[in-house]
GROMACS .gro file of C-alpha atoms in nm:
model
  327
    1MET     CA    1   0.014  -0.006   0.014
    2LYS     CA    2   0.280   0.205   0.111
    3SER     CA    3   0.459   0.181  -0.207
    4ALA     CA    4   0.165   0.215  -0.422
    5LEU     CA    5   0.088   0.577  -0.285
    6LEU     CA    6   0.489   0.688  -0.278
    7CYS     CA    7   0.435   0.579  -0.715
    8VAL     CA    8   0.119   0.817  -0.733
    9CYS     CA    9   0.235   1.086  -0.561
   10ALA     CA   10   0.522   1.030  -0.781
   11ILE     CA   11   0.341   1.072  -1.144
   12LEU     CA   12   0.129   1.326  -0.986
   13PHE     CA   13   0.504   1.506  -0.919
   14ALA     CA   14   0.598   1.426  -1.236
   15SER     CA   15   0.289   1.565  -1.438
   16ALA     CA   16   0.284   1.852  -1.234
   17VAL     CA   17   0.650   1.928  -1.354
   18SER     CA   18   0.597   1.846  -1.718
   19ALA     CA   19   0.262   2.070  -1.737
   20GLN     CA   20   0.400   2.417  -1.639
   21VAL     CA   21   0.588   2.418  -1.951
   22ASP     CA   22   0.396   2.435  -2.309
   23SER     CA   23   0.660   2.327  -2.520
   24ASN     CA   24   0.510   2.355  -2.833
   25ALA     CA   25   0.413   2.717  -2.773
   26ILE     CA   26   0.768   2.853  -2.701
   27LEU     CA   27   0.910   2.684  -2.971
   28LYS     CA   28   0.624   2.848  -3.196
   29GLU     CA   29   0.735   3.207  -3.085
   30LEU     CA   30   1.109   3.145  -3.076
   31LYS     CA   31   1.045   3.044  -3.445
   32ARG     CA   32   0.904   3.351  -3.525
   33ASN     CA   33   1.157   3.522  -3.327
   34ARG     CA   34   1.442   3.380  -3.528
   35ASN     CA   35   1.309   3.422  -3.877
   36LYS     CA   36   1.254   3.821  -3.792
   37TRP     CA   37   1.604   3.829  -3.688
   38ARG     CA   38   1.774   3.639  -3.998
   39THR     CA   39   1.616   3.875  -4.201
   40PHE     CA   40   1.865   4.153  -4.089
   41GLY     CA   41   2.162   3.914  -4.234
   42LEU     CA   42   2.367   3.994  -3.916
   43ARG     CA   43   2.628   3.770  -3.843
   44THR     CA   44   2.908   3.967  -3.753
   45TYR     CA   45   2.843   4.206  -3.485
   46LYS     CA   46   2.915   4.310  -3.124
   47LEU     CA   47   2.729   4.195  -2.723
   48LYS     CA   48   2.721   4.250  -2.425
   49GLU     CA   49   2.616   3.891  -2.208
   50ARG     CA   50   2.589   3.807  -1.903
   51GLN     CA   51   2.516   3.446  -1.746
   52SER     CA   52   2.407   3.332  -1.450
   53CYS     CA   53   2.485   3.018  -1.301
   54PHE     CA   54   2.646   2.884  -0.956
   55CYS     CA   55   2.978   2.955  -1.147
   56THR     CA   56   3.298   3.166  -1.006
   57PRO     CA   57   3.286   3.570  -1.039
   58GLU     CA   58   3.498   3.564  -1.405
   59SER     CA   59   3.260   3.363  -1.592
   60LEU     CA   60   2.920   3.562  -1.508
   61GLY     CA   61   3.048   3.866  -1.697
   62PRO     CA   62   2.873   4.088  -1.783
   63PHE     CA   63   3.122   4.058  -2.116
   64ASP     CA   64   3.134   4.211  -2.447
   65VAL     CA   65   3.152   3.986  -2.708
   66THR     CA   66   3.290   4.002  -3.084
   67VAL     CA   67   3.129   3.771  -3.325
   68VAL     CA   68   3.248   3.710  -3.651
   69ASN     CA   69   3.065   3.479  -3.892
   70ASP     CA   70   2.839   3.349  -3.603
   71GLN     CA   71   3.221   3.266  -3.448
   72ILE     CA   72   3.278   3.412  -3.129
   73THR     CA   73   3.622   3.583  -3.181
   74GLU     CA   74   3.685   3.783  -2.880
   75VAL     CA   75   3.562   3.828  -2.494
   76THR     CA   76   3.633   4.136  -2.248
   77PHE     CA   77   3.477   4.201  -1.935
   78SER     CA   78   3.213   4.501  -2.036
   79ALA     CA   79   3.298   4.844  -1.853
   80ASP     CA   80   3.066   4.818  -1.591
   81SER     CA   81   3.202   4.467  -1.447
   82ASN     CA   82   3.390   4.582  -1.222
   83LEU     CA   83   3.621   4.286  -1.222
   84PRO     CA   84   3.964   4.303  -1.222
   85GLY     CA   85   4.184   4.092  -1.472
   86SER     CA   86   4.087   3.942  -1.768
   87PRO     CA   87   3.787   3.664  -1.849
   88ASN     CA   88   3.772   3.297  -1.772
   89PRO     CA   89   3.983   3.156  -2.079
   90ASN     CA   90   3.716   2.897  -2.160
   91ALA     CA   91   3.457   3.223  -2.198
   92LYS     CA   92   3.421   3.170  -2.608
   93ASN     CA   93   3.375   2.765  -2.446
   94PHE     CA   94   3.058   2.853  -2.298
   95LEU     CA   95   2.951   3.256  -2.385
   96LEU     CA   96   2.684   3.150  -2.722
   97THR     CA   97   2.586   3.433  -3.045
   98ILE     CA   98   2.246   3.484  -3.089
   99GLU     CA   99   2.230   3.233  -3.280
  100GLY     CA  100   2.313   3.008  -3.046
  101ALA     CA  101   2.104   3.135  -2.801
  102PHE     CA  102   1.836   3.029  -3.027
  103THR     CA  103   1.934   2.702  -3.070
  104ARG     CA  104   2.019   2.649  -2.681
  105VAL     CA  105   1.626   2.713  -2.635
  106GLU     CA  106   1.563   2.496  -2.891
  107GLU     CA  107   1.718   2.224  -2.812
  108SER     CA  108   1.653   2.260  -2.387
  109VAL     CA  109   1.265   2.296  -2.475
  110SER     CA  110   1.253   1.998  -2.733
  111LYS     CA  111   1.407   1.748  -2.491
  112GLY     CA  112   1.229   1.851  -2.208
  113VAL     CA  113   1.197   2.123  -1.914
  114ALA     CA  114   1.044   2.174  -1.584
  115ARG     CA  115   1.031   2.580  -1.663
  116ALA     CA  116   1.170   2.788  -1.916
  117THR     CA  117   1.112   3.157  -2.037
  118VAL     CA  118   1.214   3.332  -2.303
  119LYS     CA  119   1.208   3.713  -2.402
  120TYR     CA  120   1.272   3.876  -2.751
  121ASP     CA  121   1.359   4.193  -2.810
  122ALA     CA  122   1.058   4.390  -3.007
  123ASN     CA  123   1.233   4.495  -3.332
  124PHE     CA  124   1.488   4.284  -3.415
  125GLY     CA  125   1.330   3.967  -3.303
  126TYR     CA  126   1.698   3.886  -3.054
  127ILE     CA  127   1.653   3.654  -2.727
  128THR     CA  128   1.723   3.938  -2.455
  129ASN     CA  129   1.665   3.695  -2.202
  130PHE     CA  130   1.621   3.295  -2.148
  131PHE     CA  131   1.556   3.114  -1.811
  132ILE     CA  132   1.584   2.740  -1.785
  133ASP     CA  133   1.477   2.472  -1.526
  134PHE     CA  134   1.596   2.099  -1.613
  135ASP     CA  135   1.451   1.969  -1.333
  136GLU     CA  136   1.313   2.129  -0.992
  137ARG     CA  137   1.455   1.847  -0.793
  138ILE     CA  138   1.804   1.954  -0.855
  139ALA     CA  139   1.983   2.212  -0.742
  140ASP     CA  140   2.217   2.471  -0.958
  141GLU     CA  141   2.146   2.344  -1.252
  142GLU     CA  142   1.951   2.663  -1.410
  143GLN     CA  143   2.063   2.826  -1.672
  144SER     CA  144   2.044   3.191  -1.715
  145PHE     CA  145   2.161   3.411  -2.001
  146THR     CA  146   2.117   3.782  -2.067
  147PHE     CA  147   2.149   3.952  -2.440
  148GLU     CA  148   2.172   4.321  -2.535
  149LEU     CA  149   2.313   4.366  -2.896
  150LEU     CA  150   2.534   4.602  -2.912
  151THR     CA  151   2.653   4.724  -3.314
  152PRO     CA  152   2.743   4.524  -3.605
  153VAL     CA  153   3.035   4.544  -3.691
  154GLY     CA  154   3.134   4.377  -3.971
  155PRO     CA  155   3.003   4.267  -4.381
  156VAL     CA  156   2.584   4.179  -4.326
  157ILE     CA  157   2.559   3.762  -4.485
  158PRO     CA  158   2.187   3.700  -4.440
  159LEU     CA  159   2.111   3.389  -4.301
  160PRO     CA  160   1.836   3.114  -4.447
  161PRO     CA  161   1.538   3.137  -4.248
  162VAL     CA  162   1.424   2.869  -4.064
  163PRO     CA  163   1.275   2.570  -4.272
  164THR     CA  164   0.913   2.657  -4.353
  165PRO     CA  165   0.681   2.429  -4.569
  166PRO     CA  166   0.763   2.441  -4.973
  167VAL     CA  167   0.641   2.721  -5.171
  168VAL     CA  168   0.629   2.626  -5.525
  169PRO     CA  169   0.840   2.999  -5.684
  170VAL     CA  170   0.697   3.237  -5.953
  171PRO     CA  171   0.977   3.379  -6.206
  172PRO     CA  172   1.099   3.615  -6.221
  173VAL     CA  173   1.218   3.678  -5.897
  174ILE     CA  174   1.274   4.057  -5.752
  175PRO     CA  175   1.386   4.192  -5.449
  176VAL     CA  176   1.197   4.223  -5.157
  177PRO     CA  177   1.250   4.579  -5.042
  178VAL     CA  178   1.336   4.616  -4.730
  179PRO     CA  179   1.096   4.940  -4.533
  180THR     CA  180   1.285   5.113  -4.296
  181PRO     CA  181   1.103   5.215  -4.028
  182SER     CA  182   0.934   5.584  -3.932
  183PRO     CA  183   1.195   5.863  -3.778
  184LYS     CA  184   1.007   5.853  -3.472
  185ASP     CA  185   1.095   5.435  -3.444
  186PRO     CA  186   1.466   5.394  -3.261
  187ARG     CA  187   1.501   5.141  -3.544
  188ALA     CA  188   1.524   5.367  -3.808
  189ASN     CA  189   1.889   5.406  -3.807
  190LEU     CA  190   2.008   5.103  -3.696
  191THR     CA  191   1.843   4.979  -4.015
  192LEU     CA  192   2.001   5.253  -4.187
  193LYS     CA  193   2.336   5.154  -4.045
  194ILE     CA  194   2.282   4.801  -4.118
  195ASN     CA  195   2.212   4.834  -4.472
  196ARG     CA  196   2.501   5.145  -4.534
  197GLN     CA  197   2.714   4.846  -4.360
  198LYS     CA  198   2.635   4.618  -4.580
  199TRP     CA  199   2.665   4.829  -4.947
  200LYS     CA  200   3.010   4.950  -4.817
  201ALA     CA  201   3.115   4.525  -4.777
  202LEU     CA  202   2.945   4.396  -5.075
  203GLY     CA  203   2.903   4.672  -5.312
  204PRO     CA  204   3.080   4.731  -5.613
  205LYS     CA  205   3.307   5.067  -5.584
  206SER     CA  206   3.286   5.132  -5.965
  207TYR     CA  207   2.933   5.147  -6.127
  208LYS     CA  208   2.678   5.286  -6.322
  209TYR     CA  209   2.300   5.395  -6.155
  210ARG     CA  210   2.002   5.554  -6.330
  211LEU     CA  211   1.862   5.785  -6.062
  212ARG     CA  212   1.505   5.974  -6.064
  213ARG     CA  213   1.356   6.236  -5.863
  214LEU     CA  214   0.982   6.285  -5.842
  215CYS     CA  215   0.865   6.650  -5.723
  216PHE     CA  216   0.718   6.979  -5.758
  217CYS     CA  217   1.034   7.088  -5.971
  218PHE     CA  218   1.136   7.156  -6.314
  219GLY     CA  219   1.199   6.873  -6.555
  220GLY     CA  220   1.543   6.909  -6.613
  221PHE     CA  221   1.535   6.775  -6.182
  222THR     CA  222   1.372   6.487  -6.172
  223GLY     CA  223   1.612   6.300  -6.474
  224PRO     CA  224   1.646   6.031  -6.543
  225PHE     CA  225   1.987   6.049  -6.484
  226LEU     CA  226   2.233   5.781  -6.579
  227ILE     CA  227   2.557   5.804  -6.346
  228THR     CA  228   2.871   5.695  -6.375
  229VAL     CA  229   3.065   5.611  -6.052
  230LYS     CA  230   3.442   5.538  -6.025
  231ASP     CA  231   3.641   5.459  -5.692
  232GLY     CA  232   3.329   5.638  -5.559
  233LYS     CA  233   3.309   5.955  -5.739
  234ILE     CA  234   3.106   6.039  -6.022
  235VAL     CA  235   3.306   6.065  -6.349
  236ASP     CA  236   3.011   6.073  -6.562
  237VAL     CA  237   2.628   6.218  -6.578
  238VAL     CA  238   2.393   6.144  -6.906
  239PHE     CA  239   2.055   6.309  -6.847
  240GLU     CA  240   1.798   6.069  -7.050
  241GLY     CA  241   1.482   6.277  -6.990
  242GLU     CA  242   1.280   6.566  -7.193
  243GLY     CA  243   1.398   6.867  -7.366
  244PRO     CA  244   1.722   6.997  -7.288
  245THR     CA  245   2.001   6.902  -7.083
  246PRO     CA  246   2.015   7.090  -6.758
  247ASP     CA  247   2.327   7.342  -6.639
  248ASN     CA  248   2.464   7.264  -6.303
  249ILE     CA  249   2.348   6.898  -6.297
  250ASP     CA  250   2.339   6.807  -5.944
  251VAL     CA  251   2.276   6.454  -5.815
  252PRO     CA  252   2.436   6.190  -5.536
  253THR     CA  253   2.639   5.896  -5.533
  254ILE     CA  254   2.447   5.569  -5.345
  255ASP     CA  255   2.695   5.678  -5.040
  256GLY     CA  256   2.513   6.005  -5.071
  257LEU     CA  257   2.208   5.840  -5.089
  258PHE     CA  258   2.272   5.736  -4.795
  259ASP     CA  259   2.346   6.094  -4.700
  260ILE     CA  260   2.029   6.239  -4.754
  261ILE     CA  261   1.876   5.931  -4.522
  262GLU     CA  262   2.062   5.964  -4.293
  263GLU     CA  263   2.042   6.423  -4.232
  264SER     CA  264   1.655   6.312  -4.334
  265ILE     CA  265   1.573   6.100  -4.003
  266PRO     CA  266   1.611   6.350  -3.746
  267THR     CA  267   1.464   6.647  -3.920
  268VAL     CA  268   1.133   6.518  -4.141
  269ASP     CA  269   0.818   6.431  -4.034
  270SER     CA  270   0.772   6.120  -4.269
  271ILE     CA  271   1.041   5.939  -4.440
  272THR     CA  272   1.025   5.598  -4.556
  273VAL     CA  273   1.333   5.436  -4.742
  274GLU     CA  274   1.311   5.047  -4.918
  275TYR     CA  275   1.653   4.919  -4.972
  276ASP     CA  276   1.794   4.657  -5.204
  277ARG     CA  277   1.789   4.326  -4.990
  278LYS     CA  278   2.140   4.171  -5.144
  279LEU     CA  279   2.317   4.521  -5.171
  280GLY     CA  280   2.178   4.723  -4.905
  281PHE     CA  281   2.198   5.026  -5.142
  282PRO     CA  282   1.833   5.178  -5.143
  283LEU     CA  283   1.567   5.151  -5.425
  284ASN     CA  284   1.341   5.399  -5.361
  285ILE     CA  285   1.306   5.681  -5.056
  286SER     CA  286   1.025   5.898  -5.000
  287ILE     CA  287   1.054   6.221  -4.828
  288ASP     CA  288   0.729   6.439  -4.654
  289ARG     CA  289   0.918   6.721  -4.483
  290ILE     CA  290   0.612   6.868  -4.330
  291LYS     CA  291   0.304   6.667  -4.354
  292LEU     CA  292   0.115   7.016  -4.333
  293ALA     CA  293   0.270   7.130  -4.646
  294ILE     CA  294   0.168   7.079  -4.971
  295ASP     CA  295   0.439   7.006  -5.261
  296ASP     CA  296   0.752   6.970  -5.027
  297GLU     CA  297   0.748   6.587  -5.070
  298ILE     CA  298   1.034   6.427  -5.290
  299THR     CA  299   1.107   6.085  -5.378
  300TYR     CA  300   1.417   5.935  -5.516
  301THR     CA  301   1.414   5.602  -5.705
  302ALA     CA  302   1.822   5.427  -5.800
  303GLU     CA  303   1.887   5.087  -5.970
  304ILE     CA  304   2.205   4.991  -6.000
  305VAL     CA  305   2.274   4.940  -6.413
  306GLU     CA  306   2.659   4.773  -6.414
  307GLY     CA  307   2.888   4.706  -6.152
  308GLN     CA  308   3.190   4.478  -6.119
  309GLY     CA  309   3.056   4.152  -6.192
  310VAL     CA  310   2.757   4.238  -5.923
  311PHE     CA  311   2.509   4.077  -6.175
  312ASP     CA  312   2.661   3.756  -6.127
  313LYS     CA  313   2.700   3.747  -5.797
  314PHE     CA  314   2.345   3.885  -5.676
  315PRO     CA  315   2.121   3.760  -5.939
  316GLY     CA  316   1.823   3.979  -5.936
  317VAL     CA  317   2.000   4.310  -5.829
  318GLY     CA  318   1.905   4.645  -6.022
  319GLY     CA  319   1.601   4.773  -5.881
  320PRO     CA  320   1.219   4.817  -5.954
  321PHE     CA  321   1.361   4.932  -6.322
  322LYS     CA  322   1.592   4.647  -6.448
  323ASN     CA  323   1.336   4.467  -6.657
  324LYS     CA  324   1.204   4.749  -6.812
  325ILE     CA  325   1.552   4.870  -6.948
  326GLY     CA  326   1.740   4.569  -7.003
  327GLY     CA  327   2.012   4.616  -6.689
   0.00000   0.00000   0.00000
């Protein structure tokens, strides 16, 4: 009778432990946020990381962690750690990248845990904190990490999304633009920084591109213009619009378009930018300086026409007018 009672209690206890975790809900939310993170294509970045465990102080952090191509390359104590000396020499082995955090949570929850909580960054989807208790009956085996993305520091190379049921593609493949948040959105500057860095890392230094401007302006200002850039400097501009060629043509390079976005974000009422997903350059910039004013809006559209093998490396690059002009 006593052994039967103990058996029943053990079954009830195990049921109570397992019932605390909705594994399917956790994994579903993890997949959604992992896909959001991967759309930004960040594989090289710096983050601030700390762990909570039954460990020595030099293993707790906080640490500044440098990640290059999803591999930890450098670990130092953060400025606010107040710890002397250097981090645990094995820190690279027990600290996690952002992808590593997703994998750690996914594998742990899939195997079964007693408790699990996961928090995500609302803008970029990366895990900001997770806590896992594998067995409530065992002390000091819990895992907890916190993460704060500091900055991307290198080339942005997109990762494939988490696999989903196959969808039959419909040709032709057109680049999917990435909308820029509104000027009041804190993501606007970081989105600009990420795409500018992508362009610097992957874009050609010499190229031809076509620029159009839409505004309440005289025809010669709107273009279109075929602009030749060599080693980052404009060497030729051809006016392709109707009528006589305007005097004193003033047009930007692709880097100049990034400058226009950067200068506009803190000063205008509304700005929307679409970036090329592969090279990061602005495909479309729509600026409304004062919402209550009339005819002060301006829109820039850009397409890469020619550029140091860019079409071989990145098929589909070129912008919304590429098929139309056969560039």
